[in-house]
């Protein structure tokens, strides 16, 4: 073990000691820190100024009570979070997640990932994440509204277009952003469009923001395949999830000539060998807010399988677009054995470290979430640009910008991996590229 490796190991041990029980955060830090040896070797000033240690400690963490009343008049209490992780490159930026599994460790892992992802976009945004342990499943529209209003009644004092700009994530879409923005506007007496992104295009939201994460992940996979002299045409694909990211990944895969044969939610997998019918999926999930199981009622030629079986279906390309740690080592082995050649992470950290190892060893083109799903937050930054200039751009123009940003991210990760002696390793490319950008800004600002 070199001296640099030893110092990285001791930084990781320190993070684990100081953030007890936050296993997802430990995992996210390990996955990045373990790849930074070569960059410390090349830039000793990063170690001297303790850049890694500082990056691993969030700049600020806010935890607050969110009381609200359900439809029966009963008082409910949830816990809200906002972690401003790093603002070296711009105002804190990152989504809000409403899900019962949310606790500080989840928000910190997501915030940490966001720092690097946002840096890789090349746009001026820092990294943050927030959310609540609120379960939107089965809640009425009025309950969602009351929850969002209560959440914003505390959050408003911590955010602002130059300070911190939240957006959506799991459980938070345009409806929730609408209620959050309404309450912010009312409390502050300011129509500050740029304080939230993922707004509806009717009142300040960017066209393409809804589609951007899924489209971006597919563009990234397309670029990885291009390097290998292949394309998406005719490829059989698996997309996990059936939320915002999955739906628009499926839409773009179909548009580019691939065929998505299965998708999933937390209860079921749906296999449709002719290709998932997007109109049905969109209506069930986006309009009627029903469960995926209802898909097979409308398409008797589709089959419903139990949750956890998705990665056993043979495919050429896999896009995990559901949630963290959904694709483990065994699933990765099955995918490889079945001939999968490319994996693009639409979700944040969906592949376990063991799964990533299997893909690397098998030579699968693997696009880590920090790079492959960065199209979402990049388009949020484009929304901020439009809000700042009081302008609105067309769908075509915005999508062109998104496509260009994703191509640049791919090229940057590819070239950085080659520069550091690991050609084709997008994990190393993404981590080092993001880290360097943040590190340079932190060095310039001194010890703050
Ligand atoms: N939650 C999204 C992500 O994981 C988007 C964040 C944003 O648009 O600010 O990148």
Coordinates of C-alpha atoms and ligand atoms in Angstrom, one line a residue:
X1 CA 0.0 0.0 0.0
X2 CA 1.4 3.4 -0.9
X3 CA 1.4 6.4 1.4
X4 CA -1.5 7.9 -0.7
X5 CA -3.6 4.8 -0.4
X6 CA -3.0 4.7 3.3
X7 CA -4.1 8.3 3.6
X8 CA -7.3 7.6 1.6
X9 CA -8.1 4.6 3.7
X10 CA -7.7 6.7 6.8
X11 CA -10.0 9.4 5.4
X12 CA -12.6 6.8 4.7
X13 CA -12.3 5.3 8.2
X14 CA -12.7 8.9 9.6
X15 CA -15.9 9.4 7.6
X16 CA -17.3 6.1 8.8
X17 CA -16.5 7.0 12.4
X18 CA -17.9 10.5 12.2
X19 CA -21.2 9.5 10.5
X20 CA -22.3 6.4 12.4
X21 CA -24.9 4.2 10.8
X22 CA -25.1 6.2 7.6
X23 CA -24.3 3.2 5.4
X24 CA -25.4 4.7 2.0
X25 CA -23.2 7.8 2.7
X26 CA -20.2 5.6 3.6
X27 CA -20.8 3.6 0.3
X28 CA -20.9 6.8 -1.8
X29 CA -17.8 8.2 -0.1
X30 CA -15.8 4.9 -0.5
X31 CA -16.8 4.6 -4.2
X32 CA -15.3 8.1 -4.9
X33 CA -12.4 8.2 -2.5
X34 CA -11.0 4.8 -3.6
X35 CA -10.6 6.2 -7.2
X36 CA -8.7 9.4 -6.2
X37 CA -5.2 8.0 -5.6
X38 CA -3.9 9.0 -9.0
X39 CA -5.2 12.5 -8.8
X40 CA -3.5 13.1 -5.4
X41 CA -0.4 11.7 -6.9
X42 CA -0.6 14.3 -9.7
X43 CA -1.8 17.2 -7.6
X44 CA -0.1 17.0 -4.1
X45 CA -1.6 20.3 -3.2
X46 CA -5.1 18.7 -2.9
X47 CA -3.8 16.4 -0.1
X48 CA -1.9 19.3 1.5
X49 CA -5.0 21.4 1.7
X50 CA -7.2 18.5 2.9
X51 CA -9.6 18.8 -0.1
X52 CA -11.0 15.2 0.2
X53 CA -11.6 15.6 4.0
X54 CA -13.3 18.9 3.4
X55 CA -15.5 17.6 0.5
X56 CA -16.7 14.8 2.7
X57 CA -18.0 17.2 5.4
X58 CA -21.2 18.9 4.3
X59 CA -21.1 22.7 4.5
X60 CA -24.5 22.8 6.3
X61 CA -27.2 20.4 7.4
X62 CA -30.7 21.4 8.4
X63 CA -33.2 19.0 10.0
X64 CA -36.7 20.1 10.8
X65 CA -40.1 19.1 12.0
X66 CA -42.8 18.9 9.4
X67 CA -46.2 18.8 11.1
X68 CA -49.4 18.5 9.0
X69 CA -53.0 17.3 9.2
X70 CA -54.3 14.4 7.2
X71 CA -57.8 14.3 5.7
X72 CA -59.3 12.9 8.9
X73 CA -57.9 15.9 10.8
X74 CA -55.3 13.8 12.6
X75 CA -51.9 15.5 13.2
X76 CA -49.0 13.8 11.4
X77 CA -45.3 14.5 12.0
X78 CA -42.5 14.0 9.5
X79 CA -38.8 14.9 9.5
X80 CA -37.5 17.3 6.8
X81 CA -33.9 17.6 5.7
X82 CA -31.8 19.9 3.5
X83 CA -28.1 19.3 3.3
X84 CA -26.0 21.9 1.5
X85 CA -23.0 19.8 0.6
X86 CA -20.7 22.0 -1.4
X87 CA -21.0 25.5 -2.9
X88 CA -17.6 25.9 -4.5
X89 CA -19.0 26.0 -8.0
X90 CA -22.3 27.7 -7.5
X91 CA -25.4 27.8 -5.3
X92 CA -26.4 24.5 -3.7
X93 CA -28.4 22.5 -6.3
X94 CA -30.1 19.2 -6.0
X95 CA -33.5 17.6 -5.6
X96 CA -35.9 16.8 -2.7
X97 CA -36.9 13.2 -2.1
X98 CA -40.1 12.2 -0.3
X99 CA -40.0 8.6 0.6
X100 CA -40.4 6.6 3.9
X101 CA -36.8 5.3 3.6
X102 CA -35.4 8.9 3.9
X103 CA -33.0 9.6 6.8
X104 CA -29.9 11.7 7.1
X105 CA -27.6 8.9 5.6
X106 CA -29.7 8.8 2.4
X107 CA -29.8 12.6 2.0
X108 CA -26.0 12.8 2.6
X109 CA -25.2 10.1 0.0
X110 CA -27.4 11.9 -2.5
X111 CA -25.9 15.3 -1.7
X112 CA -22.4 13.9 -1.9
X113 CA -23.1 12.3 -5.4
X114 CA -24.7 15.6 -6.5
X115 CA -21.5 17.6 -5.8
X116 CA -19.6 15.5 -8.4
X117 CA -22.4 15.1 -10.8
X118 CA -23.1 18.9 -10.9
X119 CA -19.4 19.6 -11.4
X120 CA -19.2 17.3 -14.3
X121 CA -22.0 19.2 -16.2
X122 CA -19.6 22.1 -16.4
X123 CA -22.4 24.4 -15.3
X124 CA -22.1 26.7 -12.2
X125 CA -24.0 24.7 -9.6
X126 CA -22.9 23.4 -6.2
X127 CA -24.3 20.2 -4.7
X128 CA -27.2 19.6 -2.2
X129 CA -30.0 17.3 -1.4
X130 CA -33.1 17.3 0.8
X131 CA -36.4 15.6 1.4
X132 CA -38.5 14.0 4.1
X133 CA -39.5 10.6 5.4
X134 CA -43.0 11.3 4.1
X135 CA -44.7 8.5 2.1
X136 CA -46.7 10.1 -0.7
X137 CA -48.2 6.6 -1.6
X138 CA -52.0 6.7 -1.1
X139 CA -52.1 10.3 0.0
X140 CA -54.8 12.6 -1.4
X141 CA -54.0 15.7 -3.4
X142 CA -55.0 17.9 -0.5
X143 CA -52.7 15.9 1.9
X144 CA -49.8 16.3 -0.5
X145 CA -50.5 20.1 -0.7
X146 CA -50.7 20.5 3.1
X147 CA -47.5 18.5 3.5
X148 CA -45.6 20.6 0.9
X149 CA -46.9 23.8 2.4
X150 CA -45.7 22.8 5.9
X151 CA -42.3 21.6 4.5
X152 CA -41.8 24.9 2.8
X153 CA -42.8 26.9 5.8
X154 CA -39.5 25.9 7.3
X155 CA -37.4 25.4 4.2
X156 CA -38.0 28.9 2.7
X157 CA -35.5 30.6 5.1
X158 CA -32.7 28.4 3.9
X159 CA -33.1 28.6 0.1
X160 CA -33.0 31.3 -2.6
X161 CA -31.9 31.6 -6.2
X162 CA -28.3 32.6 -5.2
X163 CA -28.2 30.3 -2.2
X164 CA -29.8 26.9 -2.7
X165 CA -32.1 25.8 -5.5
X166 CA -34.1 22.6 -4.8
X167 CA -35.9 20.4 -7.4
X168 CA -37.5 17.0 -7.6
X169 CA -36.4 13.5 -6.9
X170 CA -38.3 10.3 -6.0
X171 CA -41.8 11.4 -4.8
X172 CA -41.4 15.0 -5.9
X173 CA -42.6 16.0 -9.3
X174 CA -44.2 19.0 -11.0
X175 CA -47.3 18.8 -8.7
X176 CA -45.2 19.0 -5.5
X177 CA -42.9 21.7 -6.9
X178 CA -46.1 23.7 -7.7
X179 CA -47.3 23.5 -4.0
X180 CA -43.8 24.3 -2.7
X181 CA -43.3 27.2 -5.0
X182 CA -46.8 28.6 -4.2
X183 CA -46.0 28.6 -0.5
X184 CA -42.5 30.1 -1.0
X185 CA -44.0 32.9 -3.1
X186 CA -46.6 33.6 -0.5
X187 CA -44.3 33.7 2.5
X188 CA -41.5 35.7 0.8
X189 CA -43.7 38.1 -1.3
X190 CA -41.3 37.5 -4.2
X191 CA -41.9 35.8 -7.5
X192 CA -38.4 34.3 -7.5
X193 CA -38.7 31.8 -10.3
X194 CA -35.2 30.6 -10.0
X195 CA -35.6 29.3 -6.4
X196 CA -36.9 25.9 -7.5
X197 CA -36.5 23.9 -10.8
X198 CA -38.7 21.2 -12.2
X199 CA -41.5 23.8 -12.3
X200 CA -44.3 23.3 -14.8
X201 CA -43.6 24.9 -18.2
X202 CA -46.8 27.0 -17.7
X203 CA -45.2 29.1 -15.1
X204 CA -41.4 29.2 -15.4
X205 CA -40.4 25.6 -15.9
X206 CA -38.0 24.6 -18.6
X207 CA -39.4 22.4 -21.4
X208 CA -37.4 19.1 -21.5
X209 CA -36.7 19.2 -17.7
X210 CA -39.3 16.4 -17.2
X211 CA -37.7 14.3 -19.9
X212 CA -34.1 15.2 -19.3
X213 CA -32.8 12.6 -16.8
X214 CA -34.1 9.7 -18.9
X215 CA -33.2 11.2 -22.3
X216 CA -29.7 12.1 -20.9
X217 CA -29.1 8.5 -19.6
X218 CA -30.0 7.1 -23.1
X219 CA -27.7 9.7 -24.8
X220 CA -24.9 8.7 -22.5
X221 CA -25.4 5.0 -23.3
X222 CA -25.5 5.9 -27.0
X223 CA -22.1 7.6 -26.7
X224 CA -20.6 4.7 -24.8
X225 CA -21.8 2.3 -27.6
X226 CA -20.5 4.6 -30.3
X227 CA -17.0 4.4 -28.9
X228 CA -17.3 0.6 -29.4
X229 CA -18.6 0.9 -32.9
X230 CA -22.2 0.0 -31.9
X231 CA -25.6 1.7 -31.8
X232 CA -28.9 1.4 -30.0
X233 CA -30.8 0.3 -33.1
X234 CA -32.4 -3.1 -32.5
X235 CA -31.0 -3.5 -28.9
X236 CA -33.2 -5.3 -26.3
X237 CA -33.3 -3.2 -23.2
X238 CA -34.4 -3.5 -19.6
X239 CA -35.3 -0.3 -17.7
X240 CA -36.0 -0.6 -14.0
X241 CA -38.5 1.7 -12.4
X242 CA -41.6 3.4 -13.9
X243 CA -41.2 6.9 -12.6
X244 CA -40.1 10.0 -14.4
X245 CA -36.6 8.8 -15.2
X246 CA -37.7 5.4 -16.5
X247 CA -40.6 6.6 -18.6
X248 CA -38.5 9.1 -20.6
X249 CA -35.6 6.7 -20.9
X250 CA -38.0 4.3 -22.5
X251 CA -39.4 7.0 -24.8
X252 CA -35.9 7.9 -26.0
X253 CA -34.8 4.3 -26.4
X254 CA -37.8 3.6 -28.6
X255 CA -37.2 6.8 -30.6
X256 CA -33.6 5.6 -31.3
X257 CA -34.7 2.2 -32.5
X258 CA -34.2 0.1 -29.4
X259 CA -36.9 -2.1 -27.8
X260 CA -37.6 -1.9 -24.1
X261 CA -39.0 -5.3 -23.1
X262 CA -39.5 -4.8 -19.4
X263 CA -39.8 -2.2 -16.6
X264 CA -40.8 -2.4 -12.9
X265 CA -42.1 -0.7 -9.8
X266 CA -41.5 -1.7 -6.2
X267 CA -44.2 -4.5 -6.3
X268 CA -43.9 -5.9 -9.8
X269 CA -42.0 -6.4 -13.0
X270 CA -43.9 -6.1 -16.3
X271 CA -42.5 -7.9 -19.4
X272 CA -43.9 -7.0 -22.8
X273 CA -41.8 -8.7 -25.5
X274 CA -43.3 -6.5 -28.3
X275 CA -42.0 -3.5 -26.4
X276 CA -43.5 -1.5 -23.4
X277 CA -46.4 0.6 -24.6
X278 CA -45.5 4.1 -23.5
X279 CA -49.0 5.6 -23.8
X280 CA -50.4 3.1 -21.4
X281 CA -47.4 3.5 -19.0
X282 CA -47.7 7.3 -19.0
X283 CA -51.4 7.3 -18.4
X284 CA -51.2 4.8 -15.6
X285 CA -48.3 6.4 -13.8
X286 CA -48.5 10.1 -14.6
X287 CA -52.2 10.8 -15.0
X288 CA -54.0 8.2 -13.0
X289 CA -51.1 7.6 -10.4
X290 CA -51.9 3.9 -10.3
X291 CA -49.6 0.8 -9.8
X292 CA -47.7 -0.8 -12.7
X293 CA -49.6 -4.1 -12.1
X294 CA -52.6 -2.5 -13.9
X295 CA -50.5 -2.4 -17.1
X296 CA -51.1 -6.2 -17.7
X297 CA -54.8 -5.8 -17.3
X298 CA -54.8 -3.6 -20.4
X299 CA -52.2 -5.6 -22.3
X300 CA -53.0 -9.4 -21.9
X301 CA -49.9 -10.2 -24.0
X302 CA -47.7 -8.7 -21.3
X303 CA -46.6 -10.7 -18.3
X304 CA -46.4 -9.7 -14.6
X305 CA -43.5 -11.1 -12.6
X306 CA -42.6 -10.6 -8.9
X307 CA -40.4 -7.8 -7.9
X308 CA -36.7 -8.6 -8.0
X309 CA -36.8 -10.6 -11.2
X310 CA -36.1 -7.9 -13.7
X311 CA -32.3 -8.4 -14.2
X312 CA -32.9 -12.1 -15.0
X313 CA -34.5 -11.2 -18.3
X314 CA -32.0 -11.4 -21.2
X315 CA -31.0 -8.1 -22.7
X316 CA -28.3 -6.2 -24.5
X317 CA -28.6 -2.9 -22.5
X318 CA -29.7 -2.3 -18.9
X319 CA -30.8 1.0 -17.4
X320 CA -31.3 0.9 -13.7
X321 CA -33.7 3.9 -13.2
X322 CA -35.4 3.0 -9.9
X323 CA -33.3 3.6 -6.7
X324 CA -30.1 2.9 -4.8
X325 CA -28.6 -0.5 -4.6
X326 CA -31.2 -2.2 -6.8
X327 CA -28.7 -4.0 -8.9
X328 CA -26.4 -6.3 -6.9
X329 CA -23.5 -8.5 -7.7
X330 CA -25.6 -11.6 -8.5
X331 CA -27.8 -9.6 -10.8
X332 CA -24.8 -8.1 -12.5
X333 CA -23.4 -11.7 -13.1
X334 CA -26.7 -12.7 -14.6
X335 CA -26.8 -9.7 -16.9
X336 CA -23.3 -10.4 -18.1
X337 CA -24.0 -14.1 -18.6
X338 CA -27.0 -13.2 -20.7
X339 CA -24.9 -11.0 -23.0
X340 CA -25.6 -7.4 -21.7
X341 CA -23.0 -5.1 -23.2
X342 CA -23.9 -1.7 -21.7
X343 CA -25.3 -0.3 -18.4
X344 CA -26.3 3.3 -17.8
X345 CA -27.4 4.4 -14.3
X346 CA -30.5 6.5 -14.6
X347 CA -30.9 6.4 -10.8
X348 CA -28.4 7.5 -8.1
X349 CA -26.1 4.7 -7.1
X350 CA -28.4 1.8 -8.2
X351 CA -25.5 -0.6 -8.6
X352 CA -23.8 -2.0 -5.5
X353 CA -20.0 -1.9 -5.4
X354 CA -19.9 -5.7 -6.1
X355 CA -22.2 -5.2 -9.1
X356 CA -19.9 -2.4 -10.5
X357 CA -16.9 -4.7 -10.0
X358 CA -18.6 -7.5 -12.1
X359 CA -19.4 -5.1 -14.9
X360 CA -15.8 -3.7 -14.9
X361 CA -14.2 -7.1 -15.0
X362 CA -16.5 -8.3 -17.8
X363 CA -15.7 -5.2 -19.9
X364 CA -19.3 -4.0 -20.0
X365 CA -19.6 -0.3 -20.9
X366 CA -20.7 1.1 -17.5
X367 CA -22.0 4.6 -17.2
X368 CA -22.1 5.6 -13.5
X369 CA -25.0 7.8 -12.3
X370 CA -22.9 10.8 -11.7
X371 CA -22.3 11.0 -15.4
X372 CA -25.2 9.0 -17.0
X373 CA -28.0 10.8 -15.1
X374 CA -26.5 14.3 -15.0
X375 CA -28.7 15.4 -17.9
X376 CA -31.5 16.0 -15.4
X377 CA -29.7 18.5 -13.2
X378 CA -28.0 20.0 -16.2
X379 CA -31.4 20.9 -17.6
X380 CA -32.3 22.3 -14.2
X381 CA -29.4 24.6 -14.7
X382 CA -30.8 25.5 -18.1
X383 CA -34.1 26.3 -16.3
X384 CA -32.2 28.6 -14.0
X385 CA -30.6 30.4 -17.0
X386 CA -34.1 30.9 -18.5
X387 CA -35.5 32.2 -15.2
X388 CA -32.5 34.6 -14.7
X389 CA -33.0 36.1 -18.2
X390 CA -36.8 36.0 -18.0
X391 CA -36.8 34.0 -21.2
X392 CA -38.3 30.7 -22.4
X393 CA -36.6 28.4 -24.9
X394 CA -38.3 26.0 -27.3
X395 CA -38.3 22.2 -26.8
X396 CA -35.9 21.7 -29.7
X397 CA -33.4 24.3 -28.6
X398 CA -33.4 23.0 -25.0
X399 CA -33.0 19.4 -26.1
X400 CA -30.1 20.3 -28.4
X401 CA -28.4 21.9 -25.4
X402 CA -29.0 18.8 -23.3
X403 CA -27.7 16.5 -26.0
X404 CA -24.6 18.7 -26.4
X405 CA -24.0 18.7 -22.6
X406 CA -24.3 14.9 -22.3
X407 CA -21.9 14.4 -25.2
X408 CA -19.4 16.8 -23.5
X409 CA -19.8 14.9 -20.2
X410 CA -19.1 11.6 -22.0
X411 CA -16.0 13.0 -23.7
X412 CA -14.7 14.5 -20.5
X413 CA -15.1 11.3 -18.5
X414 CA -13.6 9.2 -21.4
X415 CA -10.6 11.5 -21.7
X416 CA -10.0 11.9 -18.0
X417 CA -10.1 8.1 -17.5
X418 CA -7.5 7.7 -20.3
X419 CA -5.4 10.5 -18.8
X420 CA -5.2 8.6 -15.5
X421 CA -4.4 5.3 -17.0
X422 CA -7.8 3.6 -17.0
X423 CA -9.2 3.9 -20.6
X424 CA -12.9 3.1 -20.9
X425 CA -13.4 3.3 -17.1
X426 CA -16.2 5.9 -16.7
X427 CA -16.3 5.5 -12.9
X428 CA -12.7 6.8 -12.6
X429 CA -13.3 9.4 -15.3
X430 CA -16.4 10.8 -13.7
X431 CA -15.0 10.8 -10.1
X432 CA -11.7 12.4 -11.1
X433 CA -13.2 15.0 -13.5
X434 CA -15.8 16.1 -11.0
X435 CA -13.4 16.1 -8.1
X436 CA -10.8 18.2 -9.9
X437 CA -13.3 20.9 -10.8
X438 CA -14.5 21.3 -7.2
X439 CA -11.0 21.0 -5.8
X440 CA -9.6 23.8 -8.0
X441 CA -12.4 26.2 -6.8
X442 CA -11.8 25.2 -3.2
X443 CA -8.1 25.8 -3.5
X444 CA -8.8 29.2 -4.9
X445 CA -11.1 30.2 -2.1
X446 CA -8.6 29.3 0.7
X447 CA -9.6 27.5 3.9
X448 CA -13.3 28.3 4.2
Ligands
LIG1 N1 -32.8 14.8 -8.3 C1 -32.1 14.9 -9.5 C2 -30.8 14.3 -9.5 O1 -30.6 13.3 -8.8 C3 -32.2 16.3 -10.1 C4 -31.7 17.4 -9.2 C5 -31.9 18.8 -9.8 O2 -32.5 18.9 -10.9 O3 -31.6 19.8 -9.1 O4 -29.8 14.8 -10.1

